[in-house]
Amino acid sequence: MSVTSRYREAWEGFWREAPEEKGAVFWDAEPALTVGLHLALFEPHLTDSGLAMVDLGCGNGTQTRFLAERFPHVVGADLSAAAVEHARHADPAGQASYRVVDAVEKGETETLHAELGDANVYMRGVLHQAEPDDRQPMVDGVAALLGERGRAFLVELSEAAKPLLLGLAQSPSGPPPKLAPIFRHGIAPGEVADDAVPEYLRAAGLTVLAGGELPLVTTEFAPDGTRIELPSRWLVAGRTN
C-alpha cells in the first residue's frame, strides 16, 4: 500500500463519519473568518481573476461556495470521494463543480490543467497534513495547475501550532470533540518547518510573491469559551518569467 493510499483511506473514514451540520468539522470555520480574509491578501496578486479557481483540498466545500460567489468558474477538488459528496450535497444549486483529485499524482493535476487551462489555486491547511514524502509532489501539482498565469494562495500551520495541538490532544479531559476524530482517523497534523513551504514552492519553479502570518480559525472553543485559533503562515506564489 502506498503512502497516498493510506492517506486517502484515513480521509475517507473521516469524511464518511463527518456530520453534515455547518461548523461540525474542526477547521470548517465560516468563510468571513477564513477565505474572506485570505482573498483580501490574494486578489491583488492575481494576473487574471477570470481564470478558473481551484479550491484544493476543498473538504465539504464551505470555502468553495464562497469563492464561487466571487469568481466565474470554481472547482472544489479533494482526495476524498466522501468529502466531495459532502460538498455536492451542500451545494444543490451547483455554484461550483467538484471532483476527486489526488494532487500528489502528476497525471491528475496535468489532466485538470489540460481541461481548465491556467488556474488560480486556493489551498488552506492541506500540506501539513500530508505525509512528508508527498509534500513536494503536492506542491508540484499546484504548480501544474497554475501554468504560466495562475497564482496560488497557501495557508499552513506554523511550527508554533504543534505544541498547541498536542496540548489540546493531551488535555486531562481528552481532546475537544471536534479535534478527536482527526486524531482517531490517523490524520493528526504533521510538522512542517516554517521555512520548508517556500522551499517546496521554489523547487516547483514558483516565486514567492508575498507572505505573512494569520491565525487559522477553527470551529472549536476552549473551556473558557474563547475560539481556538492556531498560528499559521500564508504565501502567494506563481511564475514570474
mmCIF file of N, CA, C and O in Angstrom, residues 8 15 40 116 142 149 180 192 239:
data_model
loop_
_atom_site.group_PDB
_atom_site.id
_atom_site.type_symbol
_atom_site.label_atom_id
_atom_site.label_comp_id
_atom_site.label_asym_id
_atom_site.label_seq_id
_atom_site.Cartn_x
_atom_site.Cartn_y
_atom_site.Cartn_z
ATOM 1 N N ARG A 8 -5.369 8.462 1.779
ATOM 2 C CA ARG A 8 -6.710 8.512 1.197
ATOM 3 C C ARG A 8 -7.712 7.775 2.090
ATOM 4 O O ARG A 8 -8.812 8.267 2.363
ATOM 5 N N TRP A 15 -14.328 11.576 6.532
ATOM 6 C CA TRP A 15 -15.452 12.270 5.905
ATOM 7 C C TRP A 15 -16.709 11.418 5.864
ATOM 8 O O TRP A 15 -17.825 11.962 5.852
ATOM 9 N N ALA A 40 -8.616 39.058 0.467
ATOM 10 C CA ALA A 40 -8.112 40.432 0.501
ATOM 11 C C ALA A 40 -6.603 40.470 0.292
ATOM 12 O O ALA A 40 -6.059 41.449 -0.226
ATOM 13 N N LEU A 116 -8.923 22.855 -17.704
ATOM 14 C CA LEU A 116 -9.251 24.207 -17.240
ATOM 15 C C LEU A 116 -8.401 25.289 -17.870
ATOM 16 O O LEU A 116 -8.806 26.452 -17.912
ATOM 17 N N VAL A 142 0.329 21.669 -7.550
ATOM 18 C CA VAL A 142 -0.176 23.052 -7.539
ATOM 19 C C VAL A 142 0.436 23.833 -8.702
ATOM 20 O O VAL A 142 -0.259 24.550 -9.424
ATOM 21 N N ARG A 149 0.157 31.576 -15.876
ATOM 22 C CA ARG A 149 -0.529 32.790 -15.436
ATOM 23 C C ARG A 149 -1.190 32.679 -14.072
ATOM 24 O O ARG A 149 -1.563 33.693 -13.480
ATOM 25 N N ALA A 180 -11.023 15.388 18.203
ATOM 26 C CA ALA A 180 -10.831 13.966 18.448
ATOM 27 C C ALA A 180 -10.912 13.103 17.186
ATOM 28 O O ALA A 180 -10.072 12.211 16.999
ATOM 29 N N VAL A 192 5.542 20.794 9.725
ATOM 30 C CA VAL A 192 6.206 21.376 8.557
ATOM 31 C C VAL A 192 6.957 22.606 9.033
ATOM 32 O O VAL A 192 6.354 23.537 9.579
ATOM 33 N N ARG A 239 4.468 31.891 -11.217
ATOM 34 C CA ARG A 239 5.616 32.002 -12.115
ATOM 35 C C ARG A 239 5.771 33.461 -12.541
ATOM 36 O O ARG A 239 4.768 34.136 -12.807
#
